[in-house]
């Protein structure tokens, strides 16, 4: 594995993210923001969990096109229009995360925003990957 997860024991436990990821030399892939936008140019899903499912699939598809996979993701930024709703849905979001990205968690941050490019979008994912 070229990307090693590091969690500092003196920091709070990292649950659903990692404190740091150390990458060995490789190709760096910066993935553009992915929402629940489908090939029909429409946002799919009526809630944050359904939209996360589509957005995560879009991240994996974009990364695959660049020659990588979920284990290559070293950082992710999650932008949501409703932080409380996201936090309240963590139990529902966990299995969706694992289906797309496995049980490996990159360095990550959650950011509340007033709106996203598409008015119907509730979530947008941006990621960086390092491919060996």
Coordinates of N, CA, C and O in Angstrom, one line a residue:
X1 N 0.9 -1.2 0.0 CA 0.0 0.0 0.0 C 0.9 1.2 0.0 O 1.8 1.3 0.8
X2 N 0.7 2.2 -0.9 CA 1.5 3.4 -1.0 C 1.0 4.5 -0.1 O 1.7 5.5 0.2
X3 N -0.3 4.4 0.4 CA -0.8 5.4 1.2 C -1.1 4.9 2.6 O -1.9 4.0 2.8
X4 N -0.3 5.4 3.6 CA -0.4 4.8 4.9 C -1.2 5.8 5.8 O -0.8 7.0 5.9
X5 N -2.2 5.3 6.5 CA -3.0 6.1 7.4 C -2.2 6.2 8.7 O -1.7 5.2 9.3
X6 N -2.2 7.4 9.3 CA -1.5 7.7 10.5 C -2.5 8.4 11.4 O -3.1 9.5 11.1
X7 N -2.8 7.9 12.6 CA -3.6 8.5 13.6 C -2.8 8.7 14.9 O -2.4 7.8 15.5
X8 N -2.7 10.0 15.3 CA -1.9 10.4 16.4 C -2.6 9.9 17.7 O -3.8 10.3 17.9
X9 N -1.9 9.2 18.6 CA -2.6 8.7 19.8 C -3.0 9.8 20.8 O -3.9 9.6 21.6
X10 N -2.3 11.0 20.7 CA -2.6 12.1 21.6 C -3.8 12.9 21.1 O -4.3 13.8 21.8
X11 N -4.4 12.6 19.9 CA -5.6 13.3 19.4 C -6.8 12.5 19.7 O -6.7 11.2 19.9
X12 N -8.0 13.1 19.6 CA -9.2 12.3 19.8 C -9.3 11.2 18.7 O -8.7 11.3 17.7
X13 N -10.0 10.1 19.0 CA -10.1 9.0 18.1 C -10.6 9.5 16.8 O -11.5 10.3 16.7
X14 N -10.0 9.0 15.7 CA -10.5 9.3 14.3 C -11.6 8.3 14.0 O -11.3 7.1 13.8
X15 N -12.8 8.8 13.9 CA -13.9 7.9 13.5 C -14.5 8.4 12.2 O -15.0 9.6 12.2
X16 N -14.4 7.7 11.2 CA -14.9 8.1 9.9 C -14.0 9.0 9.1 O -14.4 9.5 8.1
X17 N -12.8 9.1 9.6 CA -11.8 9.9 8.9 C -10.4 9.5 9.5 O -10.4 8.8 10.5
X18 N -9.3 10.0 8.9 CA -8.0 9.8 9.5 C -7.3 11.1 9.7 O -7.6 12.1 9.0
X19 N -6.5 11.2 10.7 CA -5.8 12.4 11.0 C -4.8 12.8 9.9 O -4.6 14.0 9.6
X20 N -4.1 11.8 9.4 CA -3.2 12.1 8.3 C -3.0 10.8 7.4 O -3.3 9.7 7.8
X21 N -2.6 11.1 6.2 CA -2.2 10.0 5.3 C -0.9 10.3 4.7 O -0.7 11.4 4.1
X22 N 0.0 9.4 4.8 CA 1.4 9.6 4.2 C 1.4 8.8 2.9 O 1.1 7.6 2.8
X23 N 1.8 9.5 1.8 CA 1.8 8.9 0.5 C 3.3 8.8 0.0 O 4.1 9.8 0.1
X24 N 3.6 7.7 -0.6 CA 4.9 7.5 -1.2 C 4.8 8.0 -2.6 O 3.7 8.3 -3.1
X25 N 5.9 8.1 -3.3 CA 5.8 8.7 -4.7 C 4.8 8.0 -5.5 O 4.6 6.8 -5.4
X26 N 4.1 8.7 -6.4 CA 3.1 8.2 -7.2 C 2.4 9.3 -8.0 O 2.9 10.5 -8.0
X27 N 1.4 9.0 -8.8 CA 0.7 10.0 -9.5 C -0.4 10.6 -8.6 O -1.2 9.9 -8.0
X28 N -0.4 12.0 -8.6 CA -1.5 12.6 -7.8 C -2.6 13.0 -8.7 O -2.5 13.5 -9.7
X29 N -3.8 12.6 -8.2 CA -5.0 12.9 -9.0 C -5.9 13.8 -8.1 O -6.3 13.4 -7.0
X30 N -6.2 15.0 -8.6 CA -7.1 15.9 -8.0 C -8.5 15.7 -8.6 O -8.6 16.0 -9.8
X31 N -9.5 15.3 -7.9 CA -10.8 15.0 -8.4 C -11.7 16.2 -8.2 O -11.7 16.8 -7.2
X32 N -12.3 16.6 -9.3 CA -13.3 17.7 -9.2 C -14.5 17.4 -8.4 O -14.7 16.2 -8.1
X33 N -15.1 18.4 -7.9 CA -16.3 18.2 -7.0 C -17.4 17.4 -7.7 O -17.7 17.6 -8.9
X34 N -17.9 16.4 -7.0 CA -18.9 15.5 -7.5 C -20.2 15.6 -6.7 O -20.1 15.4 -5.4
X35 N -21.3 15.9 -7.3 CA -22.6 15.9 -6.6 C -23.3 14.7 -7.1 O -22.8 13.8 -7.7
X36 N -24.6 14.7 -6.9 CA -25.5 13.6 -7.3 C -26.0 13.8 -8.7 O -27.0 13.3 -9.1
X37 N -25.2 14.5 -9.5 CA -25.6 14.7 -10.9 C -25.4 13.5 -11.7 O -24.3 12.8 -11.7
X38 N -26.5 13.1 -12.4 CA -26.5 11.9 -13.2 C -26.1 12.2 -14.7 O -26.0 13.4 -15.0
X39 N -26.0 11.2 -15.5 CA -25.7 11.4 -16.9 C -26.8 12.1 -17.6 O -26.5 12.7 -18.7
X40 N -27.9 12.2 -17.1 CA -29.0 13.0 -17.7 C -29.0 14.4 -17.3 O -29.9 15.2 -17.5
X41 N -27.9 14.8 -16.6 CA -27.7 16.2 -16.2 C -28.7 16.7 -15.1 O -29.0 17.9 -15.1
X42 N -29.2 15.7 -14.3 CA -30.2 16.0 -13.2 C -29.6 15.5 -11.9 O -28.9 14.5 -11.9
X43 N -29.9 16.2 -10.8 CA -29.6 15.7 -9.5 C -30.5 14.6 -9.1 O -31.7 14.7 -9.3
X44 N -29.9 13.5 -8.6 CA -30.7 12.3 -8.2 C -30.7 12.2 -6.7 O -29.6 12.3 -6.1
X45 N -31.8 11.9 -6.1 CA -31.9 11.7 -4.7 C -32.6 12.8 -4.0 O -32.3 14.0 -4.3
X46 N -33.5 12.5 -3.1 CA -34.3 13.5 -2.4 C -33.7 13.9 -1.0 O -34.1 14.8 -0.4
X47 N -32.7 13.1 -0.5 CA -32.1 13.4 0.8 C -30.6 13.3 0.7 O -30.0 12.8 -0.3
X48 N -29.9 13.7 1.8 CA -28.5 13.7 1.8 C -27.9 12.3 1.6 O -26.8 12.1 1.0
X49 N -28.5 11.2 2.1 CA -28.0 9.9 2.0 C -28.1 9.4 0.5 O -27.1 8.9 0.0
X50 N -29.2 9.6 -0.1 CA -29.4 9.2 -1.5 C -28.4 10.0 -2.4 O -27.8 9.4 -3.3
X51 N -28.3 11.3 -2.1 CA -27.4 12.1 -2.9 C -25.9 11.7 -2.7 O -25.1 11.7 -3.6
X52 N -25.6 11.4 -1.4 CA -24.2 10.9 -1.1 C -23.9 9.7 -1.9 O -22.8 9.5 -2.4
X53 N -24.9 8.8 -2.0 CA -24.7 7.5 -2.7 C -24.3 7.8 -4.2 O -23.3 7.2 -4.7
X54 N -25.0 8.7 -4.8 CA -24.7 9.0 -6.2 C -23.4 9.7 -6.3 O -22.5 9.4 -7.2
X55 N -23.2 10.7 -5.5 CA -21.9 11.5 -5.5 C -20.7 10.6 -5.3 O -19.7 10.7 -6.0
X56 N -20.8 9.7 -4.3 CA -19.7 8.8 -4.1 C -19.4 7.9 -5.3 O -18.2 7.6 -5.6
X57 N -20.5 7.4 -5.9 CA -20.3 6.6 -7.1 C -19.6 7.5 -8.2 O -18.8 6.9 -9.0
X58 N -19.9 8.7 -8.3 CA -19.3 9.6 -9.3 C -17.8 9.8 -9.0 O -17.0 9.8 -9.9
X59 N -17.5 9.9 -7.7 CA -16.1 10.0 -7.3 C -15.3 8.8 -7.7 O -14.2 8.9 -8.3
X60 N -15.9 7.6 -7.5 CA -15.2 6.4 -7.8 C -15.1 6.2 -9.3 O -14.0 5.8 -9.8
X61 N -16.1 6.6 -10.1 CA -16.0 6.6 -11.5 C -15.0 7.5 -12.1 O -14.2 7.1 -13.0
X62 N -14.9 8.7 -11.6 CA -13.9 9.7 -12.0 C -12.5 9.2 -11.7 O -11.6 9.3 -12.5
X63 N -12.3 8.6 -10.5 CA -11.0 8.1 -10.1 C -10.6 6.9 -11.0 O -9.5 6.7 -11.4
X64 N -11.6 6.0 -11.3 CA -11.3 4.8 -12.1 C -10.9 5.3 -13.5 O -10.0 4.7 -14.1
X65 N -11.5 6.3 -14.0 CA -11.1 6.9 -15.3 C -9.7 7.3 -15.3 O -9.0 7.3 -16.4
X66 N -9.2 7.8 -14.2 CA -7.8 8.2 -14.0 C -6.8 7.1 -13.7 O -5.6 7.3 -13.5
X67 N -7.4 5.8 -13.6 CA -6.6 4.7 -13.3 C -6.4 4.3 -11.8 O -5.5 3.5 -11.5
X68 N -7.3 4.8 -11.0 CA -7.2 4.6 -9.6 C -8.4 3.9 -9.0 O -9.4 3.6 -9.7
X69 N -8.4 3.7 -7.7 CA -9.5 3.1 -7.0 C -9.6 3.7 -5.6 O -8.8 4.5 -5.2
X70 N -10.7 3.3 -4.9 CA -11.0 4.0 -3.6 C -9.8 4.0 -2.6 O -9.7 4.9 -1.9
X71 N -9.0 2.9 -2.6 CA -7.9 2.8 -1.7 C -6.8 3.9 -2.0 O -5.9 4.1 -1.1
X72 N -6.9 4.5 -3.1 CA -5.9 5.5 -3.5 C -6.3 6.9 -3.0 O -5.4 7.8 -3.0
X73 N -7.5 7.1 -2.5 CA -7.9 8.4 -2.0 C -7.2 8.7 -0.7 O -7.2 7.9 0.3
X74 N -6.5 9.9 -0.6 CA -5.8 10.3 0.6 C -6.5 11.4 1.3 O -6.2 11.6 2.5
X75 N -7.3 12.2 0.6 CA -8.1 13.2 1.3 C -9.4 13.4 0.6 O -9.6 13.2 -0.6
X76 N -10.4 13.8 1.5 CA -11.7 14.1 0.9 C -12.3 15.3 1.7 O -12.2 15.4 2.9
X77 N -12.9 16.2 0.9 CA -13.7 17.3 1.4 C -15.1 17.1 1.1 O -15.5 16.8 0.0
X78 N -15.9 17.2 2.2 CA -17.4 16.9 2.0 C -18.1 18.3 2.3 O -18.0 18.8 3.4
X79 N -18.8 18.7 1.3 CA -19.5 20.0 1.4 C -21.0 19.7 1.5 O -21.5 18.9 0.6
X80 N -21.7 20.2 2.5 CA -23.1 19.9 2.7 C -23.8 21.3 2.9 O -23.3 22.2 3.5
X81 N -25.1 21.3 2.5 CA -25.9 22.5 2.7 C -26.6 22.5 4.1 O -27.1 23.5 4.5
X82 N -26.5 21.3 4.8 CA -27.1 21.2 6.1 C -26.3 20.3 7.0 O -26.4 19.0 6.9
X83 N -25.4 20.8 7.8 CA -24.5 20.0 8.6 C -25.2 19.2 9.6 O -24.9 18.0 9.8
X84 N -26.2 19.7 10.2 CA -27.0 19.0 11.3 C -27.6 17.7 10.6 O -27.6 16.7 11.2
X85 N -28.2 17.9 9.5 CA -28.8 16.8 8.8 C -27.8 15.7 8.5 O -28.0 14.5 8.7
X86 N -26.6 16.1 8.0 CA -25.6 15.1 7.7 C -25.2 14.4 9.0 O -25.1 13.2 9.0
X87 N -25.0 15.1 10.1 CA -24.6 14.5 11.4 C -25.7 13.6 11.9 O -25.4 12.5 12.4
X88 N -26.9 14.0 11.7 CA -28.0 13.1 12.2 C -28.2 11.9 11.3 O -28.8 10.9 11.8
X89 N -27.6 11.8 10.2 CA -27.8 10.7 9.2 C -26.5 9.8 9.2 O -26.4 9.0 8.3
X90 N -25.5 10.0 10.1 CA -24.3 9.3 10.1 C -24.5 7.8 10.0 O -23.8 7.0 9.3
X91 N -25.4 7.2 10.8 CA -25.7 5.8 10.8 C -26.1 5.3 9.4 O -25.8 4.2 9.1
X92 N -26.9 6.1 8.7 CA -27.3 5.7 7.4 C -26.2 6.0 6.3 O -26.1 5.2 5.3
X93 N -25.4 6.9 6.6 CA -24.3 7.3 5.6 C -23.1 6.2 5.7 O -22.5 6.0 4.7
X94 N -22.9 5.7 6.9 CA -21.8 4.7 7.0 C -21.8 3.6 6.0 O -20.8 3.3 5.4
X95 N -22.9 2.8 5.9 CA -22.9 1.7 5.0 C -22.8 2.2 3.5 O -22.2 1.4 2.7
X96 N -23.2 3.3 3.2 CA -23.1 3.9 1.8 C -21.6 4.2 1.6 O -21.1 3.8 0.5
X97 N -21.0 4.8 2.6 CA -19.5 5.0 2.5 C -18.8 3.7 2.2 O -18.0 3.6 1.3
X98 N -19.1 2.7 3.0 CA -18.3 1.5 3.0 C -18.6 0.8 1.6 O -17.7 0.1 1.1
X99 N -19.8 0.9 1.1 CA -20.1 0.3 -0.2 C -19.2 0.9 -1.3 O -18.7 0.2 -2.2
X100 N -18.9 2.2 -1.3 CA -18.1 2.8 -2.3 C -16.6 2.9 -2.0 O -15.8 2.7 -2.9
X101 N -16.3 3.1 -0.7 CA -14.9 3.4 -0.4 C -14.3 2.3 0.5 O -13.1 2.4 0.9
X102 N -15.1 1.4 1.0 CA -14.5 0.4 1.9 C -14.4 0.9 3.3 O -15.1 1.9 3.7
X103 N -13.6 0.2 4.1 CA -13.5 0.6 5.5 C -12.2 1.4 5.8 O -11.8 1.6 6.9
X104 N -11.7 2.0 4.7 CA -10.5 2.8 4.8 C -10.9 4.3 4.7 O -11.6 4.6 3.8
X105 N -10.5 5.1 5.7 CA -10.9 6.4 5.7 C -9.8 7.4 5.5 O -8.8 7.3 6.2
X106 N -9.9 8.3 4.5 CA -8.8 9.2 4.2 C -8.9 10.4 5.2 O -9.8 10.5 6.0
X107 N -7.9 11.3 5.1 CA -8.0 12.5 5.9 C -9.2 13.3 5.3 O -9.4 13.3 4.0
X108 N -10.1 13.8 6.1 CA -11.3 14.4 5.6 C -11.8 15.6 6.4 O -11.4 15.7 7.6
X109 N -12.6 16.4 5.8 CA -13.2 17.5 6.5 C -14.6 17.7 6.0 O -15.0 17.4 4.8
X110 N -15.5 18.1 6.9 CA -16.9 18.4 6.5 C -17.1 19.9 6.6 O -16.7 20.5 7.6
X111 N -17.7 20.5 5.6 CA -17.9 21.9 5.5 C -19.3 22.2 5.2 O -19.9 21.7 4.2
X112 N -19.9 23.1 6.0 CA -21.3 23.6 5.7 C -21.2 24.8 4.8 O -20.4 25.7 5.0
X113 N -22.0 24.7 3.7 CA -22.1 25.8 2.7 C -23.5 26.3 2.5 O -24.4 25.5 2.8
X114 N -23.7 27.5 2.1 CA -25.0 28.0 1.9 C -25.8 27.4 0.7 O -27.0 27.2 0.7
X115 N -25.0 27.0 -0.3 CA -25.6 26.3 -1.5 C -24.5 25.8 -2.4 O -23.3 26.2 -2.2
X116 N -24.9 24.9 -3.3 CA -23.9 24.3 -4.2 C -24.4 24.8 -5.6 O -25.4 25.4 -5.8
X117 N -23.6 24.4 -6.6 CA -23.8 24.9 -8.0 C -25.2 24.6 -8.5 O -25.9 25.5 -9.0
X118 N -25.6 23.3 -8.3 CA -27.0 23.0 -8.7 C -27.9 23.2 -7.5 O -27.6 22.7 -6.4
X119 N -29.0 23.9 -7.7 CA -29.9 24.3 -6.6 C -30.4 23.1 -5.8 O -30.6 23.1 -4.6
X120 N -30.6 21.9 -6.4 CA -31.1 20.7 -5.8 C -30.0 19.9 -5.0 O -30.4 19.0 -4.3
X121 N -28.8 20.3 -5.3 CA -27.7 19.5 -4.6 C -27.6 19.8 -3.2 O -27.6 20.9 -2.7
X122 N -27.5 18.7 -2.4 CA -27.3 18.8 -0.9 C -25.9 18.5 -0.4 O -25.6 18.8 0.7
X123 N -25.1 17.9 -1.3 CA -23.8 17.4 -0.9 C -22.9 17.4 -2.2 O -23.3 17.2 -3.3
X124 N -21.6 17.7 -1.9 CA -20.6 17.6 -3.0 C -19.3 17.1 -2.4 O -18.9 17.4 -1.2
X125 N -18.7 16.2 -3.1 CA -17.4 15.5 -2.6 C -16.3 15.9 -3.5 O -16.4 15.9 -4.7
X126 N -15.2 16.3 -2.9 CA -13.9 16.6 -3.6 C -12.9 15.7 -3.0 O -12.8 15.5 -1.8
X127 N -12.0 15.1 -3.8 CA -11.0 14.2 -3.3 C -9.7 14.4 -4.0 O -9.6 14.9 -5.1
X128 N -8.6 13.9 -3.3 CA -7.3 13.8 -3.8 C -6.9 12.4 -3.7 O -7.1 11.8 -2.6
X129 N -6.3 11.8 -4.7 CA -5.8 10.4 -4.7 C -4.3 10.4 -5.1 O -3.9 11.2 -5.9
X130 N -3.6 9.4 -4.6 CA -2.2 9.2 -5.0 C -2.2 7.7 -5.5 O -2.4 6.8 -4.7
X131 N -1.9 7.6 -6.8 CA -1.8 6.2 -7.4 C -0.4 5.8 -7.5 O 0.4 6.6 -8.1
X132 N 0.0 4.6 -7.0 CA 1.3 4.1 -7.1 C 1.8 4.0 -8.6 O 1.0 3.6 -9.4

